[in-house]
PDB file of C-alpha atoms in Angstrom:
ATOM      1  CA  MET A   1       0.396  -0.090   0.447  1.00  0.00           C
ATOM      2  CA  ARG A   2       2.731   2.247   1.085  1.00  0.00           C
ATOM      3  CA  ALA A   3       4.678   1.746  -2.627  1.00  0.00           C
ATOM      4  CA  LYS A   4       1.494   2.579  -4.759  1.00  0.00           C
ATOM      5  CA  ASN A   5       0.585   6.089  -2.440  1.00  0.00           C
ATOM      6  CA  MET A   6       4.600   7.115  -2.826  1.00  0.00           C
ATOM      7  CA  VAL A   7       3.628   5.762  -6.742  1.00  0.00           C
ATOM      8  CA  PHE A   8       0.567   7.699  -7.118  1.00  0.00           C
ATOM      9  CA  CYS A   9       2.112  10.639  -5.015  1.00  0.00           C
ATOM     10  CA  GLY A  10       5.082  10.811  -7.915  1.00  0.00           C
ATOM     11  CA  SER A  11       2.605  10.806 -10.880  1.00  0.00           C
ATOM     12  CA  VAL A  12       0.847  13.906  -9.483  1.00  0.00           C
ATOM     13  CA  LEU A  13       3.917  15.707  -9.340  1.00  0.00           C
ATOM     14  CA  CYS A  14       4.841  14.213 -12.746  1.00  0.00           C
ATOM     15  CA  VAL A  15       1.685  15.603 -13.907  1.00  0.00           C
ATOM     16  CA  ALA A  16       1.771  18.840 -11.701  1.00  0.00           C
ATOM     17  CA  TRP A  17       5.095  19.693 -12.870  1.00  0.00           C
ATOM     18  CA  LEU A  18       4.690  18.766 -16.883  1.00  0.00           C
ATOM     19  CA  SER A  19       1.045  21.361 -16.265  1.00  0.00           C
ATOM     20  CA  LEU A  20       3.844  24.074 -14.796  1.00  0.00           C
ATOM     21  CA  ALA A  21       6.035  24.021 -18.136  1.00  0.00           C
ATOM     22  CA  LEU A  22       3.662  24.026 -20.617  1.00  0.00           C
ATOM     23  CA  ALA A  23       1.252  26.470 -19.284  1.00  0.00           C
ATOM     24  CA  ALA A  24       4.414  28.952 -18.477  1.00  0.00           C
ATOM     25  CA  PRO A  25       5.643  29.685 -22.314  1.00  0.00           C
ATOM     26  CA  ARG A  26       1.737  30.616 -22.736  1.00  0.00           C
ATOM     27  CA  ALA A  27       1.640  32.743 -20.258  1.00  0.00           C
ATOM     28  CA  ILE A  28       4.719  34.913 -21.084  1.00  0.00           C
ATOM     29  CA  SER A  29       3.756  34.884 -24.455  1.00  0.00           C
ATOM     30  CA  HIS A  30       0.407  36.118 -23.372  1.00  0.00           C
ATOM     31  CA  PHE A  31       2.249  38.965 -21.304  1.00  0.00           C
ATOM     32  CA  THR A  32       4.519  39.924 -24.026  1.00  0.00           C
ATOM     33  CA  GLN A  33       2.529  40.682 -26.389  1.00  0.00           C
ATOM     34  CA  GLY A  34       0.529  43.876 -25.455  1.00  0.00           C
ATOM     35  CA  MET A  35       4.308  44.742 -24.533  1.00  0.00           C
ATOM     36  CA  GLU A  36       5.470  47.179 -27.575  1.00  0.00           C
ATOM     37  CA  GLU A  37       9.137  46.297 -29.299  1.00  0.00           C
ATOM     38  CA  PRO A  38      11.435  49.051 -28.754  1.00  0.00           C
ATOM     39  CA  VAL A  39      12.943  49.943 -32.620  1.00  0.00           C
ATOM     40  CA  PRO A  40      16.499  48.558 -33.741  1.00  0.00           C
ATOM     41  CA  ALA A  41      18.953  50.753 -34.111  1.00  0.00           C
ATOM     42  CA  PHE A  42      19.030  53.391 -37.070  1.00  0.00           C
ATOM     43  CA  HIS A  43      20.427  57.155 -37.845  1.00  0.00           C
ATOM     44  CA  ASN A  44      17.863  59.256 -37.924  1.00  0.00           C
ATOM     45  CA  GLU A  45      19.503  61.935 -40.463  1.00  0.00           C
ATOM     46  CA  PRO A  46      21.064  61.523 -43.626  1.00  0.00           C
ATOM     47  CA  PRO A  47      24.678  60.469 -43.560  1.00  0.00           C
ATOM     48  CA  GLN A  48      27.412  63.459 -43.386  1.00  0.00           C
ATOM     49  CA  GLY A  49      30.367  61.698 -44.485  1.00  0.00           C
ATOM     50  CA  PRO A  50      30.464  58.727 -47.351  1.00  0.00           C
ATOM     51  CA  LEU A  51      29.414  55.204 -46.328  1.00  0.00           C
ATOM     52  CA  PRO A  52      31.108  52.036 -46.038  1.00  0.00           C
ATOM     53  CA  GLY A  53      30.783  50.061 -49.363  1.00  0.00           C
ATOM     54  CA  THR A  54      28.369  47.032 -49.454  1.00  0.00           C
ATOM     55  CA  VAL A  55      30.721  43.250 -50.133  1.00  0.00           C
ATOM     56  CA  SER A  56      30.639  42.337 -53.491  1.00  0.00           C
ATOM     57  CA  PRO A  57      27.557  39.980 -55.233  1.00  0.00           C
ATOM     58  CA  THR A  58      30.095  38.412 -56.839  1.00  0.00           C
ATOM     59  CA  GLU A  59      30.843  37.247 -53.207  1.00  0.00           C
ATOM     60  CA  PHE A  60      27.972  34.883 -53.180  1.00  0.00           C
ATOM     61  CA  ASN A  61      26.450  32.018 -55.360  1.00  0.00           C
ATOM     62  CA  ASP A  62      22.966  32.577 -54.746  1.00  0.00           C
ATOM     63  CA  VAL A  63      21.106  34.388 -57.252  1.00  0.00           C
ATOM     64  CA  VAL A  64      18.718  36.589 -54.610  1.00  0.00           C
ATOM     65  CA  VAL A  65      21.326  37.285 -52.296  1.00  0.00           C
ATOM     66  CA  GLN A  66      23.515  38.551 -55.687  1.00  0.00           C
ATOM     67  CA  ASN A  67      20.534  40.900 -56.186  1.00  0.00           C
ATOM     68  CA  ALA A  68      19.849  42.109 -52.558  1.00  0.00           C
ATOM     69  CA  TYR A  69      23.652  43.305 -52.230  1.00  0.00           C
ATOM     70  CA  ILE A  70      23.313  45.029 -55.645  1.00  0.00           C
ATOM     71  CA  LEU A  71      19.892  46.796 -55.235  1.00  0.00           C
ATOM     72  CA  ALA A  72      21.469  47.402 -51.140  1.00  0.00           C
ATOM     73  CA  ALA A  73      24.003  49.140 -53.056  1.00  0.00           C
ATOM     74  CA  ARG A  74      21.996  51.432 -55.141  1.00  0.00           C
ATOM     75  CA  VAL A  75      20.016  52.992 -52.030  1.00  0.00           C
ATOM     76  CA  LYS A  76      23.087  52.765 -49.265  1.00  0.00           C
ATOM     77  CA  ARG A  77      22.007  55.989 -47.854  1.00  0.00           C
ATOM     78  CA  ILE A  78      18.370  55.226 -47.802  1.00  0.00           C
ATOM     79  CA  LEU A  79      19.764  51.865 -45.916  1.00  0.00           C
ATOM     80  CA  TYR A  80      21.725  53.913 -43.593  1.00  0.00           C
ATOM     81  CA  GLN A  81      18.121  55.349 -42.035  1.00  0.00           C
ATOM     82  CA  GLN A  82      16.492  52.422 -41.664  1.00  0.00           C
ATOM     83  CA  PRO A  83      16.701  49.926 -38.438  1.00  0.00           C
ATOM     84  CA  CYS A  84      16.593  46.010 -39.039  1.00  0.00           C
ATOM     85  CA  TYR A  85      14.403  43.455 -37.302  1.00  0.00           C
ATOM     86  CA  CYS A  86      16.869  40.441 -37.429  1.00  0.00           C
ATOM     87  CA  HIS A  87      18.120  42.667 -34.109  1.00  0.00           C
ATOM     88  CA  CYS A  88      21.783  42.264 -35.514  1.00  0.00           C
ATOM     89  CA  ASP A  89      21.684  45.858 -33.585  1.00  0.00           C
ATOM     90  CA  ARG A  90      21.805  43.447 -29.996  1.00  0.00           C
ATOM     91  CA  SER A  91      23.692  40.538 -31.614  1.00  0.00           C
ATOM     92  CA  GLN A  92      26.122  42.077 -33.582  1.00  0.00           C
ATOM     93  CA  GLY A  93      26.279  46.195 -32.762  1.00  0.00           C
ATOM     94  CA  HIS A  94      25.093  47.108 -36.341  1.00  0.00           C
ATOM     95  CA  LYS A  95      24.001  50.647 -35.974  1.00  0.00           C
ATOM     96  CA  SER A  96      21.505  50.558 -39.212  1.00  0.00           C
ATOM     97  CA  LEU A  97      20.503  48.206 -42.119  1.00  0.00           C
ATOM     98  CA  LEU A  98      23.302  49.370 -44.004  1.00  0.00           C
ATOM     99  CA  ASP A  99      26.193  47.232 -41.780  1.00  0.00           C
ATOM    100  CA  CYS A 100      24.103  44.035 -42.825  1.00  0.00           C
ATOM    101  CA  PHE A 101      25.219  44.397 -46.360  1.00  0.00           C
ATOM    102  CA  ALA A 102      28.619  46.307 -45.552  1.00  0.00           C
ATOM    103  CA  SER A 103      29.258  42.629 -44.589  1.00  0.00           C
ATOM    104  CA  LYS A 104      28.222  39.330 -45.268  1.00  0.00           C
ATOM    105  CA  HIS A 105      25.329  39.056 -42.569  1.00  0.00           C
ATOM    106  CA  GLY A 106      22.442  39.808 -44.649  1.00  0.00           C
ATOM    107  CA  ALA A 107      23.506  37.251 -46.680  1.00  0.00           C
ATOM    108  CA  GLU A 108      22.039  34.936 -44.336  1.00  0.00           C
ATOM    109  CA  CYS A 109      19.434  36.914 -43.477  1.00  0.00           C
ATOM    110  CA  GLY A 110      16.049  37.080 -44.501  1.00  0.00           C
ATOM    111  CA  VAL A 111      15.103  39.463 -43.056  1.00  0.00           C
ATOM    112  CA  CYS A 112      17.927  41.970 -44.079  1.00  0.00           C
ATOM    113  CA  MET A 113      17.470  41.146 -47.635  1.00  0.00           C
ATOM    114  CA  ARG A 114      13.325  41.396 -47.855  1.00  0.00           C
ATOM    115  CA  GLU A 115      13.824  44.979 -46.018  1.00  0.00           C
ATOM    116  CA  ALA A 116      16.632  46.039 -48.372  1.00  0.00           C
ATOM    117  CA  ILE A 117      14.514  45.046 -51.323  1.00  0.00           C
ATOM    118  CA  TYR A 118      11.627  46.834 -49.769  1.00  0.00           C
ATOM    119  CA  SER A 119      13.707  50.086 -49.326  1.00  0.00           C
ATOM    120  CA  TYR A 120      14.806  50.025 -52.555  1.00  0.00           C
ATOM    121  CA  GLU A 121      11.415  49.292 -54.352  1.00  0.00           C
ATOM    122  CA  GLN A 122      10.048  52.111 -51.874  1.00  0.00           C
ATOM    123  CA  SER A 123      12.822  54.635 -53.031  1.00  0.00           C
ATOM    124  CA  HIS A 124      11.906  53.967 -56.474  1.00  0.00           C
ATOM    125  CA  HIS A 125       8.175  55.309 -55.748  1.00  0.00           C
ATOM    126  CA  GLY A 126       9.342  58.196 -54.694  1.00  0.00           C
ATOM    127  CA  LYS A 127       9.498  57.352 -50.785  1.00  0.00           C
ATOM    128  CA  ASN A 128      11.738  59.542 -48.938  1.00  0.00           C
ATOM    129  CA  ALA A 129      14.167  57.422 -46.168  1.00  0.00           C
ATOM    130  CA  ALA A 130      11.429  58.434 -42.937  1.00  0.00           C
ATOM    131  CA  GLN A 131       8.492  57.241 -44.703  1.00  0.00           C
ATOM    132  CA  ILE A 132      10.596  53.618 -45.878  1.00  0.00           C
ATOM    133  CA  ARG A 133      11.434  53.467 -41.978  1.00  0.00           C
ATOM    134  CA  ALA A 134       7.664  53.960 -40.853  1.00  0.00           C
ATOM    135  CA  GLY A 135       6.536  50.899 -43.368  1.00  0.00           C
ATOM    136  CA  ILE A 136       9.583  48.960 -42.089  1.00  0.00           C
ATOM    137  CA  GLU A 137       8.159  49.416 -38.265  1.00  0.00           C
ATOM    138  CA  ARG A 138       4.692  48.616 -39.498  1.00  0.00           C
ATOM    139  CA  GLY A 139       6.142  45.144 -40.856  1.00  0.00           C
ATOM    140  CA  GLU A 140       5.638  45.690 -44.547  1.00  0.00           C
ATOM    141  CA  TRP A 141       9.083  44.205 -45.985  1.00  0.00           C
ATOM    142  CA  GLN A 142       7.460  41.127 -44.988  1.00  0.00           C
ATOM    143  CA  GLN A 143       5.242  41.064 -48.074  1.00  0.00           C
ATOM    144  CA  VAL A 144       8.284  41.448 -50.293  1.00  0.00           C
ATOM    145  CA  ASP A 145       7.562  38.931 -53.168  1.00  0.00           C
ATOM    146  CA  MET A 146      11.095  37.351 -53.437  1.00  0.00           C
ATOM    147  CA  THR A 147       9.995  35.431 -56.123  1.00  0.00           C
ATOM    148  CA  LYS A 148      10.680  38.578 -58.427  1.00  0.00           C
ATOM    149  CA  TYR A 149      14.570  38.180 -57.879  1.00  0.00           C
ATOM    150  CA  GLN A 150      15.171  34.299 -58.358  1.00  0.00           C
ATOM    151  CA  THR A 151      16.351  35.794 -61.663  1.00  0.00           C
ATOM    152  CA  PRO A 152      19.483  38.356 -62.270  1.00  0.00           C
ATOM    153  CA  VAL A 153      18.579  42.345 -62.269  1.00  0.00           C
ATOM    154  CA  ALA A 154      19.637  44.849 -64.749  1.00  0.00           C
ATOM    155  CA  ALA A 155      22.916  46.186 -64.408  1.00  0.00           C
ATOM    156  CA  LYS A 156      22.795  49.842 -63.592  1.00  0.00           C
TER     157      LYS A 156
END
């Protein structure tokens, strides 16, 4: 009888622990949903001096990555004033979206590539850096159709 009680108590404790382990992440997720996430690092003003170059697209084999770097190079001044929502400002010390393409980080990150292409597309629709940033903050970059960039873009 004593062994049955120990097994029963052990089972109850396991179920209680499992319930807590499953419920805690949902509670945390629900708690953080209402919190505003800070905007990642960006420069509020246009650059005063020369900007760093972007990595050469020839460094990469993937056409989509090459295109992202080509387009990023065309809108460096815009990218300098954009945040990057992969949060590389926290993990890599980046100061703006341009830093992703001044290094090879952009090639490894779909967020960076989509934001850069979004910035390029919006600048060609007449939007300025602040308007593009507002769109990025709203998450509009997530709607970029990456299939359009599976073939090489025209050289400028």
